[in-house]
Short mmCIF file of N, CA and C in Angstrom, two decimals:
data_model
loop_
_atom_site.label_atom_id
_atom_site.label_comp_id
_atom_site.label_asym_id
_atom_site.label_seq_id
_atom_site.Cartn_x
_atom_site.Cartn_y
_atom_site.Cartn_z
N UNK A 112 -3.17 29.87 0.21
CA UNK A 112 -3.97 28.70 0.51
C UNK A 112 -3.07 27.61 1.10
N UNK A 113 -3.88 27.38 2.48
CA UNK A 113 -2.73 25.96 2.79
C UNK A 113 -3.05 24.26 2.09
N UNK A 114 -1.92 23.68 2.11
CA UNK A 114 -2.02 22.36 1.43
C UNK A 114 -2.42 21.61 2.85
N UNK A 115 -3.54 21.02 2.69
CA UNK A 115 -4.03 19.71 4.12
C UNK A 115 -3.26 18.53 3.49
N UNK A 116 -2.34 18.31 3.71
CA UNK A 116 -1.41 16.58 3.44
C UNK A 116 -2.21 15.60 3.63
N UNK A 117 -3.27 15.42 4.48
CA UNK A 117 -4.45 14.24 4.95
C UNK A 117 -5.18 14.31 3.38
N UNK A 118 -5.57 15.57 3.17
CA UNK A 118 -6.52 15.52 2.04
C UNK A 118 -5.72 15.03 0.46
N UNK A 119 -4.60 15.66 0.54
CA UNK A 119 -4.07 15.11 -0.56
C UNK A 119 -3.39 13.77 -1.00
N UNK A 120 -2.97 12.96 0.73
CA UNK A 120 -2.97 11.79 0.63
C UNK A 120 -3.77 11.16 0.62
N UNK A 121 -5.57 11.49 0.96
CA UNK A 121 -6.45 10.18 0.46
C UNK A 121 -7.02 10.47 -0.99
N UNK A 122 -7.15 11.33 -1.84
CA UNK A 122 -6.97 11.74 -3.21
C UNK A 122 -5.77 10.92 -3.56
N UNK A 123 -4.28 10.74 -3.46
CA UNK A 123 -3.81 10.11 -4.23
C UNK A 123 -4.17 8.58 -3.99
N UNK A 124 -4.71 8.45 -2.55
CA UNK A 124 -5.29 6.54 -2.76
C UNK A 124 -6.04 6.41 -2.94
N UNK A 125 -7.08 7.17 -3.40
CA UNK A 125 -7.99 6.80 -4.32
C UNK A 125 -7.75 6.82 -5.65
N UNK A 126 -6.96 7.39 -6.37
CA UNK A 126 -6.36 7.32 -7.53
C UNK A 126 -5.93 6.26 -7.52
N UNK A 127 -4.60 5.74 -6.33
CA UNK A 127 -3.89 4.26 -6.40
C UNK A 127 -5.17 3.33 -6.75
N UNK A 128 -6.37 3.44 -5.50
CA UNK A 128 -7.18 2.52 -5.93
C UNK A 128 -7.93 2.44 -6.95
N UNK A 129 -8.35 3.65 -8.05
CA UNK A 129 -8.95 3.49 -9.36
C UNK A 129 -7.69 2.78 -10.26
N UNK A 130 -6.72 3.13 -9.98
CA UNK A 130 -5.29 2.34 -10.93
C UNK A 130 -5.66 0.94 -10.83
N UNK A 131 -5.80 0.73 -9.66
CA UNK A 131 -5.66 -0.70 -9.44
C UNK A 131 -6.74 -1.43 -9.87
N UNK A 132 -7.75 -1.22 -9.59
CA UNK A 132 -9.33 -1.59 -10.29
C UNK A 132 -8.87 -1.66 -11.74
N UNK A 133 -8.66 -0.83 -12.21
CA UNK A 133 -8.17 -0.64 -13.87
C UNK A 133 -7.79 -1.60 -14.23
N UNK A 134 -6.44 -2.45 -13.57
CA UNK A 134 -5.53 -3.23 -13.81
C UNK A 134 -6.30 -4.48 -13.17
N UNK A 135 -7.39 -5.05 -12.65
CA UNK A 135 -7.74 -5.73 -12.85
C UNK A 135 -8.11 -6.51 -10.86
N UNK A 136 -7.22 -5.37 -10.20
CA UNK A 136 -7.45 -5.80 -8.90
C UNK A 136 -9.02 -5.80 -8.24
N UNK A 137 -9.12 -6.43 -7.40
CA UNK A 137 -10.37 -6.02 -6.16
C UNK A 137 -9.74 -5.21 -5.03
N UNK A 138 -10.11 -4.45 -4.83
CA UNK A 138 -10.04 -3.69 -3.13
C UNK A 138 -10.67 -4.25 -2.33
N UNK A 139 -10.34 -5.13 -1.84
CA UNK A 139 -10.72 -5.41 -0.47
C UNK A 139 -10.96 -4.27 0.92
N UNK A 140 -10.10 -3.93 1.28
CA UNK A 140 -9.41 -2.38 2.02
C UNK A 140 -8.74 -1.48 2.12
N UNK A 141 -8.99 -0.24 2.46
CA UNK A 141 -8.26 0.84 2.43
C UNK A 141 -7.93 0.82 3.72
N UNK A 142 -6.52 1.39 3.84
CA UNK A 142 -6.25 2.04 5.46
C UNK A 142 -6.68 0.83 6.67
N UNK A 143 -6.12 -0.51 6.22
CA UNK A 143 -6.33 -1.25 7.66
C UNK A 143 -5.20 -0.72 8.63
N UNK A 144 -5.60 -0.62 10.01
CA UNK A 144 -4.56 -0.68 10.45
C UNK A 144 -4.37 -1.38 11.77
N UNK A 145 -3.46 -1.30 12.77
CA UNK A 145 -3.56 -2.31 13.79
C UNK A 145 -2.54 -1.54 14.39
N UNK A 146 -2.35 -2.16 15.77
CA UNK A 146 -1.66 -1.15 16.54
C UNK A 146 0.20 -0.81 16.51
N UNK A 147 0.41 -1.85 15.44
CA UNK A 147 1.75 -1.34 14.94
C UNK A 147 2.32 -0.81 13.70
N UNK A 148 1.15 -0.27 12.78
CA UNK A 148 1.32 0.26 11.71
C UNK A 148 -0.44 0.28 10.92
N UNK A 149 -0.11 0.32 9.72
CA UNK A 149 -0.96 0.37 8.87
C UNK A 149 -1.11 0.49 7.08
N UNK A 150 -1.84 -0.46 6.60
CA UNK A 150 -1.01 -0.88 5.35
C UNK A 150 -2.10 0.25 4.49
N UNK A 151 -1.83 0.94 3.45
CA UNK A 151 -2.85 1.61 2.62
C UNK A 151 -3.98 0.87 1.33
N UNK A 152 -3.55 -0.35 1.13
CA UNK A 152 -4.50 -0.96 0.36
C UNK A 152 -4.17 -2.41 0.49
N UNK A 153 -5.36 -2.81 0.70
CA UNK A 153 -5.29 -4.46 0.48
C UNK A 153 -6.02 -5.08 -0.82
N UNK A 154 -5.54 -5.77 -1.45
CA UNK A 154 -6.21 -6.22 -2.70
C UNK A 154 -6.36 -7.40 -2.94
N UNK A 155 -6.63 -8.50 -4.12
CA UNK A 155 -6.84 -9.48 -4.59
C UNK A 155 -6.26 -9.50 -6.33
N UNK A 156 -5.89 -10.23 -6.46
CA UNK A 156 -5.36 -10.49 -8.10
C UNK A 156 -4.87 -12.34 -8.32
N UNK A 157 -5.18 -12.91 -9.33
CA UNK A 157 -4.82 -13.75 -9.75
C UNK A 157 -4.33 -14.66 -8.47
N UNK A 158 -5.29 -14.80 -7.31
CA UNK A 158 -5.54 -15.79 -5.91
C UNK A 158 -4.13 -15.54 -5.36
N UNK A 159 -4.12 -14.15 -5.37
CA UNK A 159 -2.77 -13.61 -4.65
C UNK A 159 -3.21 -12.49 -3.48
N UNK A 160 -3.00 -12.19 -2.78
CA UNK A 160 -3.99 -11.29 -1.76
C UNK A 160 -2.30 -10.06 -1.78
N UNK A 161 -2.65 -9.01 -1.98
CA UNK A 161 -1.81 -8.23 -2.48
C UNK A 161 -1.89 -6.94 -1.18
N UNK A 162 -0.77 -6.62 -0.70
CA UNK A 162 -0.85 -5.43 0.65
C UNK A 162 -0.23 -4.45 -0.18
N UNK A 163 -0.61 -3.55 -0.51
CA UNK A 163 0.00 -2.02 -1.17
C UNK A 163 0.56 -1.07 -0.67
N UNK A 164 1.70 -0.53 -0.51
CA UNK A 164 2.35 1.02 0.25
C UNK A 164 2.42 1.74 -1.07
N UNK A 165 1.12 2.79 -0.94
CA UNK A 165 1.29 3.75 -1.55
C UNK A 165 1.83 5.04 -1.33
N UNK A 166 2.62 5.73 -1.94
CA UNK A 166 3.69 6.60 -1.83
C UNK A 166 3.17 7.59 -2.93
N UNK A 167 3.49 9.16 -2.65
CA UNK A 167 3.00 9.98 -3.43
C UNK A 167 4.61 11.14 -3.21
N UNK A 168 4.39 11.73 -3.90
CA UNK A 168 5.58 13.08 -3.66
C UNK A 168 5.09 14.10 -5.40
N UNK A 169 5.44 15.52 -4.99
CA UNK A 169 4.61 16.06 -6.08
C UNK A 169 6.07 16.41 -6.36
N UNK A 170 7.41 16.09 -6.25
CA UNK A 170 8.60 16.44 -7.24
C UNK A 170 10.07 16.01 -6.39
N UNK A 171 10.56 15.48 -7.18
CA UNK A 171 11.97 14.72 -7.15
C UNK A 171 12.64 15.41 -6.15
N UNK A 172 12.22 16.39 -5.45
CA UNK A 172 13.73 16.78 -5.04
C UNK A 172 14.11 16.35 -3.46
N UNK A 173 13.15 15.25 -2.76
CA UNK A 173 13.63 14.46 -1.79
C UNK A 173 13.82 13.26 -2.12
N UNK A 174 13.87 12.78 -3.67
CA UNK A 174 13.86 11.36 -4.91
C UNK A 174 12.07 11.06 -4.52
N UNK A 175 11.94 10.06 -5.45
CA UNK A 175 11.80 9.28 -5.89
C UNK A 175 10.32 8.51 -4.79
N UNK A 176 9.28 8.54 -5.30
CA UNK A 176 8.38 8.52 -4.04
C UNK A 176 8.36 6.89 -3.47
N UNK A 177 8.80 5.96 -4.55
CA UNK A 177 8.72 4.39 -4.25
C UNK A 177 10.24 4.62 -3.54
N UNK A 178 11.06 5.42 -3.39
CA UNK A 178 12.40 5.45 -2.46
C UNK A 178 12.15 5.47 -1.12
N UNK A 179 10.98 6.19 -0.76
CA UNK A 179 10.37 6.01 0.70
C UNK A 179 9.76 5.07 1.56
N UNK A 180 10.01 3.94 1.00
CA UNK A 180 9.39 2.79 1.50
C UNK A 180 10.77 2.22 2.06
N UNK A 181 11.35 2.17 3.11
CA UNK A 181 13.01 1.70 3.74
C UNK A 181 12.29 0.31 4.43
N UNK A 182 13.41 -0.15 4.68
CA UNK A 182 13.38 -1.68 4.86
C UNK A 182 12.45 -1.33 6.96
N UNK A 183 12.60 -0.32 7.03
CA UNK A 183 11.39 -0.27 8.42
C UNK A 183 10.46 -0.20 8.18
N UNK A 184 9.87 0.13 6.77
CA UNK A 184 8.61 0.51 6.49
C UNK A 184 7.83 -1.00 6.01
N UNK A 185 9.18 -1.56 5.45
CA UNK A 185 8.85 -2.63 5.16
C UNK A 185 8.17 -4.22 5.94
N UNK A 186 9.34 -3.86 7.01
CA UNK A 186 9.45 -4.55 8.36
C UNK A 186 7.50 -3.91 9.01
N UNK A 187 7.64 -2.55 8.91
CA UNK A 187 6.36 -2.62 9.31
C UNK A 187 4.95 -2.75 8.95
N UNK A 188 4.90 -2.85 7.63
CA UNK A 188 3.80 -3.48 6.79
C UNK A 188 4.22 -4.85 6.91
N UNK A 189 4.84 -6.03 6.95
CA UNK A 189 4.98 -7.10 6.79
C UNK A 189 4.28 -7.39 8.28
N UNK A 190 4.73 -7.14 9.55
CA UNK A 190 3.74 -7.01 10.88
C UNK A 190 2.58 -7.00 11.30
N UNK A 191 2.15 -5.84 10.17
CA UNK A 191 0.86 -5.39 9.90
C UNK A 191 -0.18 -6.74 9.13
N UNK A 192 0.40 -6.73 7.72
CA UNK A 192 0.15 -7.93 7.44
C UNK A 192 -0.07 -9.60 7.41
N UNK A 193 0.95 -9.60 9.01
CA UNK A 193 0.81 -10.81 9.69
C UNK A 193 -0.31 -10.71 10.68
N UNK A 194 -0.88 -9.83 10.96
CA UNK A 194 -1.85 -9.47 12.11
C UNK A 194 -3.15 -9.66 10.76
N UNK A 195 -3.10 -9.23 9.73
CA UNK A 195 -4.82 -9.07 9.03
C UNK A 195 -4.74 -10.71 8.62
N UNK A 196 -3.97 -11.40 8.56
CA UNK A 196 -4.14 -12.57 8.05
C UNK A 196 -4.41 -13.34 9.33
N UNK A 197 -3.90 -13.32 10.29
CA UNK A 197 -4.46 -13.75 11.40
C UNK A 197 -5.81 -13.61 12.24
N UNK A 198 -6.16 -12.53 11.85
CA UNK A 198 -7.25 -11.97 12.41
C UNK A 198 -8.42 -12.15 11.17
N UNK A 199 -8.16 -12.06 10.09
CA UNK A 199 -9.51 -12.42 9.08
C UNK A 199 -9.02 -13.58 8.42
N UNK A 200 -8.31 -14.50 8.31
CA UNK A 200 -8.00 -14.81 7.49
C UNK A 200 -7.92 -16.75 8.74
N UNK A 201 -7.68 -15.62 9.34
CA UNK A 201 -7.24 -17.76 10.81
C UNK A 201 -5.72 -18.62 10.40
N UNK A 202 -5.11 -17.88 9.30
CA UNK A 202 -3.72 -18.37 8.70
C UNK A 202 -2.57 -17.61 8.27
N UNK A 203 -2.15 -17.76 8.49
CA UNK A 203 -0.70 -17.43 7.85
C UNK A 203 0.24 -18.21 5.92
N UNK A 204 -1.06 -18.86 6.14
CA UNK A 204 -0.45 -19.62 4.73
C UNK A 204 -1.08 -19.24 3.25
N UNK A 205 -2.01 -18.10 3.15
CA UNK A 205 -2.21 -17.80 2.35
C UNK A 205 -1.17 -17.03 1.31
N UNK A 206 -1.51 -17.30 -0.12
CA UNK A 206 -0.68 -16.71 -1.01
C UNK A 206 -0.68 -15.13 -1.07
N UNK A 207 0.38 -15.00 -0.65
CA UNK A 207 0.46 -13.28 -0.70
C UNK A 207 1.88 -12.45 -1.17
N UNK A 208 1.60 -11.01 -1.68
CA UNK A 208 2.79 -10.25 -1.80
C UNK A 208 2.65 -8.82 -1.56
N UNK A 209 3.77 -8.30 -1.37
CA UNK A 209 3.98 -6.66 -1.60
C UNK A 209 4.24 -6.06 -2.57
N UNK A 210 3.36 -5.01 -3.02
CA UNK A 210 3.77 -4.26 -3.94
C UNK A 210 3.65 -2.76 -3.49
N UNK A 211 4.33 -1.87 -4.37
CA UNK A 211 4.89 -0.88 -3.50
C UNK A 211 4.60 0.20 -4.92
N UNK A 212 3.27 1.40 -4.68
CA UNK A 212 2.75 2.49 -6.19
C UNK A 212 3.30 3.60 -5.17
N UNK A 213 3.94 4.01 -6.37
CA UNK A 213 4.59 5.62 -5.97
C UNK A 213 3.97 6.43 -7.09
N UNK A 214 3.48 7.46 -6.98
CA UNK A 214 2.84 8.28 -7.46
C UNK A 214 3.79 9.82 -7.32
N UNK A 215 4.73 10.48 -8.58
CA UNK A 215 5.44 11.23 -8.67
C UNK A 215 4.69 12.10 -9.49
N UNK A 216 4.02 12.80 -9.11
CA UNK A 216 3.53 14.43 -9.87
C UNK A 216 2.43 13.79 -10.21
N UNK A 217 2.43 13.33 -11.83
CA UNK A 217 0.65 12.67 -12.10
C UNK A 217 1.58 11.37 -12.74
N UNK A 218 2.50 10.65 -12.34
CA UNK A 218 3.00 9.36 -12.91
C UNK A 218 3.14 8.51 -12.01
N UNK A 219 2.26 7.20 -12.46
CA UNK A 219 2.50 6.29 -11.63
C UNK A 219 3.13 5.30 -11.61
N UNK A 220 4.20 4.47 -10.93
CA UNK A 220 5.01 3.42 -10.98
C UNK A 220 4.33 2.64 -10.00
N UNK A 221 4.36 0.88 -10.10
CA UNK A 221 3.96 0.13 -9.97
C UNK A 221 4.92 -1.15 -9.63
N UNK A 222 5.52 -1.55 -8.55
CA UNK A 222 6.43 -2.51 -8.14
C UNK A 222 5.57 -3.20 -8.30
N UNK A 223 5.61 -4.46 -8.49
CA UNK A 223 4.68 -5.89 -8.15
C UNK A 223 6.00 -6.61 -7.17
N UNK A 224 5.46 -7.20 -6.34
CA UNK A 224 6.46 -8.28 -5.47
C UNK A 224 7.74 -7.43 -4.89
N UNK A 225 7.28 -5.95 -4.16
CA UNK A 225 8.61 -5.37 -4.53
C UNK A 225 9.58 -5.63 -3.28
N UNK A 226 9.03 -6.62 -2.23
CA UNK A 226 10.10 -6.99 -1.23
C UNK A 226 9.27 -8.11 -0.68
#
């Protein structure tokens, strides 16, 4: 049987996003994207508007699935994120952060503010 990677990465963001509901977030969006990237969840918490890189890996042996987020990935969700605030938002001055769920086998880790 082959593994579809599409299918098993929107199964784990929907998991990210039942986590997150759990914990108290709103989902705003899944999968915005724009023509220089694309962020996997946008949220709301405590009048903080929250952009999510969710990361999955089913075993350690390329590390660590929140290890996959490199300072380009970063650079390119932060881009991304300057474009949805501009475009829905008419500002740049809203309160916001990154957080960064890696999902390793069935465990999930949870950066808040992680760059």
């Amino acid at each position: 049987m082959t593994v579809n990677k599409r299918t098993i990465g929107a199964d784990k963001e929907q998991l990210a996003a039942e986590y997150l509901i759990d914990n108290g977030y709103t989902v705003l969006e899944r999968n915005f994207r724009s023509r220089t990237g694309e962020i996997d969840i946008i949220a709301s918490k405590d009048n903080y508007l929250v952009f999510i890189e969710v990361k999955y890996r089913s075993s350690n042996r390329y590390g660590a699935a929140i290890e996959a987020v490199n300072y380009k990935k970063q650079q390119t969700i932060r881009k991304v994120a300057s474009y949805y605030l501009a475009t829905r938002y008419k500002s740049c001055d809203i309160p916001c952060r990154f957080d960064v769920l890696g999902i390793d086998g069935g465990a999930i880790t949870h950066i808040k503010n992680a760059f």
